[in-house]
Short mmCIF file of C-alpha atoms in Angstrom, two decimals:
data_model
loop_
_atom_site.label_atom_id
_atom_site.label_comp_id
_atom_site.label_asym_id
_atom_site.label_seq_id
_atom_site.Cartn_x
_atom_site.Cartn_y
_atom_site.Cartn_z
CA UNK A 1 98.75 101.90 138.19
CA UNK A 2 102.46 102.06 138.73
CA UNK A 3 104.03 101.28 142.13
CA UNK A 4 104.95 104.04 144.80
CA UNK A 5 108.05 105.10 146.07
CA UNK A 6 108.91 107.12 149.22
CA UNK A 7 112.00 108.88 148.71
CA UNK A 8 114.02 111.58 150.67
CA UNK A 9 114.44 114.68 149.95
CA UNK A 10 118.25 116.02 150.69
CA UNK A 11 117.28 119.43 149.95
CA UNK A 12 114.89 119.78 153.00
CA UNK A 13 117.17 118.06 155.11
CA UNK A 14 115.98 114.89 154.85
CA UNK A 15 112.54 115.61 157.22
CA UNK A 16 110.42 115.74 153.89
CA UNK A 17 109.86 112.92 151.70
CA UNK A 18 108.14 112.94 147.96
CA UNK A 19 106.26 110.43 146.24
CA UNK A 20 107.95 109.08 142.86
CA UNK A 21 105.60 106.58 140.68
CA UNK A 22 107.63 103.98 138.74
CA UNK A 23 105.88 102.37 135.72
CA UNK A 24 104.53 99.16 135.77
CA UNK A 25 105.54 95.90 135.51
CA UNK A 26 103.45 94.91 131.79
CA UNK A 27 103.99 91.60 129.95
CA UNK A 28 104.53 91.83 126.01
CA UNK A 29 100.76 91.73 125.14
CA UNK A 30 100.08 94.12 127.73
CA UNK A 31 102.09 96.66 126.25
CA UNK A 32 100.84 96.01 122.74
CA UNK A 33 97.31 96.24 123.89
CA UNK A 34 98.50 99.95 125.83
CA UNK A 35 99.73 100.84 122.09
CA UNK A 36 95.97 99.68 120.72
CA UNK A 37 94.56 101.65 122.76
CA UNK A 38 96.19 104.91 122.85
CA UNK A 39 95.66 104.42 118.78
CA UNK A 40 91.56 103.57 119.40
CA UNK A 41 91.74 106.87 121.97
CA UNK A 42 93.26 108.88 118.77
CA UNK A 43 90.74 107.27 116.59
CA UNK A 44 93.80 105.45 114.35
CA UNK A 45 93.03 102.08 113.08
CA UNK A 46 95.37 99.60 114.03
CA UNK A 47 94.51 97.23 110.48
CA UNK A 48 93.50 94.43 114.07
CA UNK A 49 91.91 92.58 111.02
CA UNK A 50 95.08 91.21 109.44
CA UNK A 51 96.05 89.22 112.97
CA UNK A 52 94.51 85.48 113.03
CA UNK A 53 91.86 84.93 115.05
CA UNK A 54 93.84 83.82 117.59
CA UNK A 55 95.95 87.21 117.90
CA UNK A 56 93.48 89.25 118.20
CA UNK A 57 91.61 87.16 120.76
CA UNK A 58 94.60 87.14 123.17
CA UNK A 59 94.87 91.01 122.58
CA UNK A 60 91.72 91.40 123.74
CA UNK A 61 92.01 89.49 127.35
CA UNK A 62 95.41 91.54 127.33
CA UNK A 63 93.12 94.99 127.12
CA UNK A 64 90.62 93.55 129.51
CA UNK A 65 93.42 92.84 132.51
CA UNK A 66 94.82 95.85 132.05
CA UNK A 67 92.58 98.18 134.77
CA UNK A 68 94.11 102.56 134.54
CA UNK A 69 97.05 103.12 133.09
CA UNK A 70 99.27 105.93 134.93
CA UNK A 71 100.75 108.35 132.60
CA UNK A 72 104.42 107.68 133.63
CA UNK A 73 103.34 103.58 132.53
CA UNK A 74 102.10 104.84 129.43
CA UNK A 75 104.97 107.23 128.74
CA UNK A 76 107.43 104.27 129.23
CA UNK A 77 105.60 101.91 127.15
CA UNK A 78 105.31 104.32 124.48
CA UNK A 79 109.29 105.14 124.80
CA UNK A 80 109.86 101.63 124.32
CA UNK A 81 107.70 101.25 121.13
CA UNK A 82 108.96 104.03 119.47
CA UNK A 83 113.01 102.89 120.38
CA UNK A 84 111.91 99.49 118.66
CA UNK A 85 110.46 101.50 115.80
CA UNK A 86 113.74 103.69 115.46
CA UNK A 87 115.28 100.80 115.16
CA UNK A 88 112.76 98.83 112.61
CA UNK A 89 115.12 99.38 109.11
CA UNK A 90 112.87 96.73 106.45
CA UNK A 91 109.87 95.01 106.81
CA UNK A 92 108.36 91.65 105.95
CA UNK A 93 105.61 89.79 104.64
CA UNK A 94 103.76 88.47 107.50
CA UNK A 95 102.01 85.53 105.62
CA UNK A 96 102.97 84.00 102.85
CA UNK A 97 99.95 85.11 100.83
CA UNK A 98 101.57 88.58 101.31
CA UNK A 99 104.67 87.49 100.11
CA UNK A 100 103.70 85.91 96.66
CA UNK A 101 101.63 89.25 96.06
CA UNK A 102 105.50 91.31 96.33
CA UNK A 103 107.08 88.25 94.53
CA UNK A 104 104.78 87.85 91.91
CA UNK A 105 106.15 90.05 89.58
CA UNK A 106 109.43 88.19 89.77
CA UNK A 107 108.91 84.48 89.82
CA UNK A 108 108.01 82.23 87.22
CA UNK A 109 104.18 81.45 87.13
CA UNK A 110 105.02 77.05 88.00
CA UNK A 111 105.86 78.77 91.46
CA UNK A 112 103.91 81.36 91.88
CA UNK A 113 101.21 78.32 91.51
CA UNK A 114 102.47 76.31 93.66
CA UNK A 115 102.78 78.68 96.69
CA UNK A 116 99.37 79.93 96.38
CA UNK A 117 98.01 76.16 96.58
CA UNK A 118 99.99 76.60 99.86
CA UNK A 119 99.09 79.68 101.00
CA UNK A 120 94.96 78.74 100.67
CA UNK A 121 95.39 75.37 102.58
CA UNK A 122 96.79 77.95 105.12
CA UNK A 123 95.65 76.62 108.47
CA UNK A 124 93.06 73.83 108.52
CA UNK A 125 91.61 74.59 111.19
CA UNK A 126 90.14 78.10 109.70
CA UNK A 127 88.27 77.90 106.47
CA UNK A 128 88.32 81.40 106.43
CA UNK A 129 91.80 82.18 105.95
CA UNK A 130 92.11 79.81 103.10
CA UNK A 131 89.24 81.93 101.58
CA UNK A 132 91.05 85.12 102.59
CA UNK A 133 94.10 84.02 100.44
CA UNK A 134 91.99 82.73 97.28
CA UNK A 135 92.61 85.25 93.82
CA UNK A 136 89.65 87.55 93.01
CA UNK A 137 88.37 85.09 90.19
CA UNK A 138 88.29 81.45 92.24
CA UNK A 139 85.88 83.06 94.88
CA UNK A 140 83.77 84.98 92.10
CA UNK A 141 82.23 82.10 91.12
CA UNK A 142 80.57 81.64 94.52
CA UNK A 143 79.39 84.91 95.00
CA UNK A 144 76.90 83.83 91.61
CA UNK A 145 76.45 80.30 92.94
CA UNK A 146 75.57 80.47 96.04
CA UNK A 147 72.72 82.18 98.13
CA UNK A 148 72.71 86.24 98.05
CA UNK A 149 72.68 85.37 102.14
CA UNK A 150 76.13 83.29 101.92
CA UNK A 151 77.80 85.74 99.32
CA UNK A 152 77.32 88.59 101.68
CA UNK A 153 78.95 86.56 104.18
CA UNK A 154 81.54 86.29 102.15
CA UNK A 155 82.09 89.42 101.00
CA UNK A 156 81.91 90.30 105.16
CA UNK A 157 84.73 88.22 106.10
CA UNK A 158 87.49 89.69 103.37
CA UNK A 159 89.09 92.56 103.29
CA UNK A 160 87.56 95.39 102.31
CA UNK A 161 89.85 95.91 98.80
CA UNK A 162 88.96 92.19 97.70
CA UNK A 163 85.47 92.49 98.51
CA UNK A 164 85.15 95.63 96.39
CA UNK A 165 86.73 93.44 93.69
CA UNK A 166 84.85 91.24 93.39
CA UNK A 167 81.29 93.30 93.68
CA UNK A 168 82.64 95.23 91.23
CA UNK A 169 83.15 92.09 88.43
CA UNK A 170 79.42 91.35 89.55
CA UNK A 171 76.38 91.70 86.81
CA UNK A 172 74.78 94.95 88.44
CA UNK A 173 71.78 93.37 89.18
CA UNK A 174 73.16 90.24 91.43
CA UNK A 175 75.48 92.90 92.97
CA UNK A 176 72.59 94.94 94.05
CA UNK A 177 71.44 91.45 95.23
CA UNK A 178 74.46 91.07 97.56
CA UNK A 179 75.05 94.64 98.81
CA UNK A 180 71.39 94.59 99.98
CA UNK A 181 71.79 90.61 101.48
CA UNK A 182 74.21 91.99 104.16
CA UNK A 183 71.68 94.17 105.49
CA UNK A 184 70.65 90.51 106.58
CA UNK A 185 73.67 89.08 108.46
CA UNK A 186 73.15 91.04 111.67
CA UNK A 187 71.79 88.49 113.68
CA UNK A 188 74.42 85.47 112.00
CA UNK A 189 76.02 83.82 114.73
CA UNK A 190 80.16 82.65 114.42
CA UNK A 191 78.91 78.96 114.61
CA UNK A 192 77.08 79.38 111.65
CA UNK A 193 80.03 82.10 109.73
CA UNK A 194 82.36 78.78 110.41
CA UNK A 195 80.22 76.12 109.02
CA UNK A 196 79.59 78.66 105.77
CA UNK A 197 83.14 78.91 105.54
CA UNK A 198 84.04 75.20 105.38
CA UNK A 199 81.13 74.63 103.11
CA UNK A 200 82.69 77.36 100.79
CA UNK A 201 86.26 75.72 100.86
CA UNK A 202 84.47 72.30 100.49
CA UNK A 203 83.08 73.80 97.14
CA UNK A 204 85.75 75.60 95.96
CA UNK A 205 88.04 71.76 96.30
CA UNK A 206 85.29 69.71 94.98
CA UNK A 207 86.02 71.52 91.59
CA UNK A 208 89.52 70.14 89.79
CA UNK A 209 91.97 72.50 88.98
CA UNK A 210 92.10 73.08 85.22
CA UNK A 211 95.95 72.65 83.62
CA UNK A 212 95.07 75.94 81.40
CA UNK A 213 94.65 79.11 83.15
CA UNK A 214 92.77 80.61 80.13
CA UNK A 215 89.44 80.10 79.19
CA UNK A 216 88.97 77.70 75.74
CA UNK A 217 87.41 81.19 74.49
CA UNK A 218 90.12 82.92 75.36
CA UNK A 219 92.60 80.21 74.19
CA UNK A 220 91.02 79.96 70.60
CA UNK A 221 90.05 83.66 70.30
CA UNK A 222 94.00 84.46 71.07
CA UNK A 223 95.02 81.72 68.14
CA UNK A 224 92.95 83.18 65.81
CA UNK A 225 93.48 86.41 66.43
CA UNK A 226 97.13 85.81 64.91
CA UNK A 227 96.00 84.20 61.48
CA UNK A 228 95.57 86.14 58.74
CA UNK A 229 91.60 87.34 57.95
CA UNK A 230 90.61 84.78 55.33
CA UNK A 231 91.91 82.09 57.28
CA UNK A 232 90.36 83.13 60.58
CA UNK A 233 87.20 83.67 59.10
CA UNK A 234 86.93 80.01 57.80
CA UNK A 235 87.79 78.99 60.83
CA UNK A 236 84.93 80.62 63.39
CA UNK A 237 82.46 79.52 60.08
CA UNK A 238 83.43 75.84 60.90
CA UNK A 239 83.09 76.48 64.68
CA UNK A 240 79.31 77.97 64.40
CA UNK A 241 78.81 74.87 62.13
CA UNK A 242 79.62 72.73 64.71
CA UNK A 243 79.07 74.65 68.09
CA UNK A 244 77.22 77.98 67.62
CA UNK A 245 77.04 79.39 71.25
CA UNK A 246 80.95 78.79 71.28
CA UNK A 247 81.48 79.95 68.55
CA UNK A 248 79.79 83.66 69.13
CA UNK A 249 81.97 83.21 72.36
CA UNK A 250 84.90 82.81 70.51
CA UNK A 251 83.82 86.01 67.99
CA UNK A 252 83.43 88.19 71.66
CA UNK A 253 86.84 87.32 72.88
CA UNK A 254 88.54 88.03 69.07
CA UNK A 255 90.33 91.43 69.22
CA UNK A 256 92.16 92.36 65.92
CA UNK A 257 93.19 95.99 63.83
CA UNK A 258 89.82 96.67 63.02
CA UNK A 259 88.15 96.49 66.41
CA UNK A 260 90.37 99.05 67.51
CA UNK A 261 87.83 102.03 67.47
CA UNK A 262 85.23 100.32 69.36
CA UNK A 263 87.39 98.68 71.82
CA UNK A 264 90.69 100.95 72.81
CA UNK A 265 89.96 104.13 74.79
CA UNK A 266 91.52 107.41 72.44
CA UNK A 267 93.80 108.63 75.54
CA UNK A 268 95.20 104.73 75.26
CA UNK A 269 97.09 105.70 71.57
CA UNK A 270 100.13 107.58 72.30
CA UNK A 271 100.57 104.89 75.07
CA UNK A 272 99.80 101.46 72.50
CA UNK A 273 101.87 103.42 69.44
CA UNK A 274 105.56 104.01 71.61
CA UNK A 275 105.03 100.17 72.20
CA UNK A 276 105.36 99.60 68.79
CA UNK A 277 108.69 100.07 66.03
CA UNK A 278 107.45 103.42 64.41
CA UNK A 279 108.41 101.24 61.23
CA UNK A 280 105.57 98.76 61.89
CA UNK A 281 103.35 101.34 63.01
CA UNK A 282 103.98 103.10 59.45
CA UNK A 283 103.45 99.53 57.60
CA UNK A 284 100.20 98.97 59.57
CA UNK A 285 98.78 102.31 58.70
CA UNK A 286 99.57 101.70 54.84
CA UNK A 287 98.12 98.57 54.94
CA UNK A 288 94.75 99.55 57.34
CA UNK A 289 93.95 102.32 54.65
CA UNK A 290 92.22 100.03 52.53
CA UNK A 291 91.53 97.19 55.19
CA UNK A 292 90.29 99.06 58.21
CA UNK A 293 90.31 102.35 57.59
CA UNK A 294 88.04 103.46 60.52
CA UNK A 295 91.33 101.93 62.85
CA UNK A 296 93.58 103.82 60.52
CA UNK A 297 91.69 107.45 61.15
CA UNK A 298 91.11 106.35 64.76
CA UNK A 299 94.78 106.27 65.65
CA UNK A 300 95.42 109.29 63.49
CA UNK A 301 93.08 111.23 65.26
CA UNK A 302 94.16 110.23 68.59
CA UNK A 303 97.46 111.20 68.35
CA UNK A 304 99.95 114.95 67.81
CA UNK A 305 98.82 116.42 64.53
CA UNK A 306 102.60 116.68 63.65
CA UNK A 307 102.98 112.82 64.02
CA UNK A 308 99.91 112.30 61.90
CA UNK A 309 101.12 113.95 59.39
CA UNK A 310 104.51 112.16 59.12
CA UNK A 311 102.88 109.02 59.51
CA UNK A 312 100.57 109.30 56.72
CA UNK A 313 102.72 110.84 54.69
CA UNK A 314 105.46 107.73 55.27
CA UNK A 315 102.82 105.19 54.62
CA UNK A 316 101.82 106.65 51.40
CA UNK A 317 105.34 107.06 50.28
CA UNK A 318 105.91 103.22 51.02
CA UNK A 319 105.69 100.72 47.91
CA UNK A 320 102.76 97.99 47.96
CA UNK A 321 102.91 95.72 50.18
CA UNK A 322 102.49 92.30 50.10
CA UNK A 323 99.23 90.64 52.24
CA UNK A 324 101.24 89.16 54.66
CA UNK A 325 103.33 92.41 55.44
CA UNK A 326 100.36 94.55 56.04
CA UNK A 327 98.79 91.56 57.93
CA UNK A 328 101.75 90.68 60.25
CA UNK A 329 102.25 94.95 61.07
CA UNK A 330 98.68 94.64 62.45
CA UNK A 331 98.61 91.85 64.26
CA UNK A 332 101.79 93.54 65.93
CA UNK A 333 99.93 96.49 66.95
CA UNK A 334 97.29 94.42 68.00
CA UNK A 335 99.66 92.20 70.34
CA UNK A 336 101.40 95.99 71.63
CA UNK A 337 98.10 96.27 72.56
CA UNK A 338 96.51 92.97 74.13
CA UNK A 339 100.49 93.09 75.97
CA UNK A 340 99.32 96.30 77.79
CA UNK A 341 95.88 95.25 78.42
CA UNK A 342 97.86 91.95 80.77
CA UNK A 343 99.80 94.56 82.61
CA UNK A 344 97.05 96.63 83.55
CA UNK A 345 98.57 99.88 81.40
CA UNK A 346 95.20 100.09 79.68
CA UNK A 347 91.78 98.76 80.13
CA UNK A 348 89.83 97.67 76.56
CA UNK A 349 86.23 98.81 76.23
CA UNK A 350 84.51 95.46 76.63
CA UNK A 351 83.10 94.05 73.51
CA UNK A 352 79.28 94.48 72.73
CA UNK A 353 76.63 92.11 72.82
#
């Protein structure tokens, strides 16, 4: 409650007096756990989740020492927080994790690296918050790894966008596994959600840190996808001699002109073709009439009959051209496309089995 004073009244003389209740006297968390609460009362989520453990512990003894708050103490505490948000022109990162995610698009990839190795070692203390700032495709390993019990723990203590992440780049059937284990984790107690946790990280550093990002699939299959056919051909026949599984792998991972109907989505088109020098696009289609002409039709079909029809026309109006012409057109609409596929502009239809 606020304090109490008794003050005269000069209008009555000064016989009557009237009670006026000042706010009171709050500390900094005090306040901020006022400002949680009126939120909670307006059912608001205050994102508590993103404070360390710490934080939000201390907030919590702040709410519990508060006893009734008067609404003249509540009016001045929210007064003050909204004068401090009046005044609030940019915001921040508040961890560093946060702030590679805005950088990332701007720095070079040697730092980017090196800050997330610092962000994940984080505090020591808490295995959880290295975990928390992990990428999507470190932790996904675990979730197949380990027990469906400790991958719902997992999932549990991330946010709710990367856990969706990463139960959606699950096999159906082991994410159907998970979804169900957490069902399970009711009666888990902390002790045990810490020990999981540094068992996780202990994992997670026992592995070394590979010096290629890509997968050797992925490494070979974008090599050969800029050869020319004969060449890349002779190449995956000497793999399966030597390595078979690898090899069909390697085939899987290949994307090149004539995997274009099976693979690109027919909205995708007018996007992929203004990525690429109508010029090319015209050499490609001359040279895909004879050596894919299902990708030819495909991105014929797929885009204004008007443009169709000039592009066809062009490319039969062009002279011969050598191999290595129609070749190297392809393979640029093929990088036009793998390009937009990195930057998340389209999604390829994944290859099948």
């Amino acid at each position: 409650m606020g304090l109490q004073l008794d003050i005269c009244d000069p209008a009555m003389g000064g016989e009557n007096m009237r009670v006026v209740e000042l706010p009171a006297r709050l500390s900094s968390q005090q306040k901020a756990a006022v400002i949680v609460r009126l939120l909670l009362s307006q059912n608001v989520s205050p994102a508590l989740d993103r404070l360390t453990p710490e934080m939000q512990a201390d907030l919590a003894r702040a709410l519990a020492s508060l006893g009734p708050i008067s609404r003249v103490t509540l009016a001045e505490v929210v007064r003050e927080f909204t004068a401090r948000l009046d005044g609030l022109a940019l915001t921040t990162p508040n961890t560093l994790a946060d702030a590679i995610a805005l950088l990332e698009p701007h720095i070079s990839p040697t730092a980017r690296d090196g800050l997330r190795a610092e962000a994940e070692a984080g505090d020591p203390t808490d295995p959880w918050t290295r975990l928390a700032a992990m990428e999507t495709d470190r932790l996904r390993p675990l979730l197949m790894s380990e027990s469906a019990e400790v991958a719902a723990i997992l999932l549990s203590k991330l946010g709710v966008a990367k856990a969706a992440a990463l139960l959606a780049g699950l096999p159906e059937a082991r994410a159907q596994v998970i979804a169900h284990a957490v069902s399970l984790t009711a009666t888990v107690t902390p002790a045990m959600v810490e020990r999981i946790g540094a068992h996780l990280v202990e994992q997670l550093d026992s592995v070394s840190e590979s010096a290629f990002r890509a997968s050797p699939v992925d490494r070979i299959g974008a090599i050969l996808n800029s050869v020319n056919g004969a060449l890349r051909e002779a190449l995956l026949g000497g793999l399966e001699a030597r390595d078979k599984g690898f090899a069909i792998e390697v085939r899987r991972a290949i994307f090149t002109f004539q995997h274009i109907p099976k693979r690109v989505e027919p909205a995708d088109v007018p996007r992929i073709l203004r990525r690429v020098d109508p010029d090319v696009v015209t050499r490609a289609i001359a040279a895909g009439i004879e050596q894919a002409p299902l990708s030819v039709e495909f991105l014929l079909e797929n885009m204004s009959k008007r443009l169709a029809e000039q592009i066809r026309d062009d490319a039969g109006s062009l002279p011969t051209l050598r191999p290595d012409e129609g070749e190297a057109a392809m393979a640029e609409v093929v990088t036009a496309i793998r390009a937009l596929e990195e930057e998340g502009e389209i999604r390829l239809i994944p290859p099948e089995d």
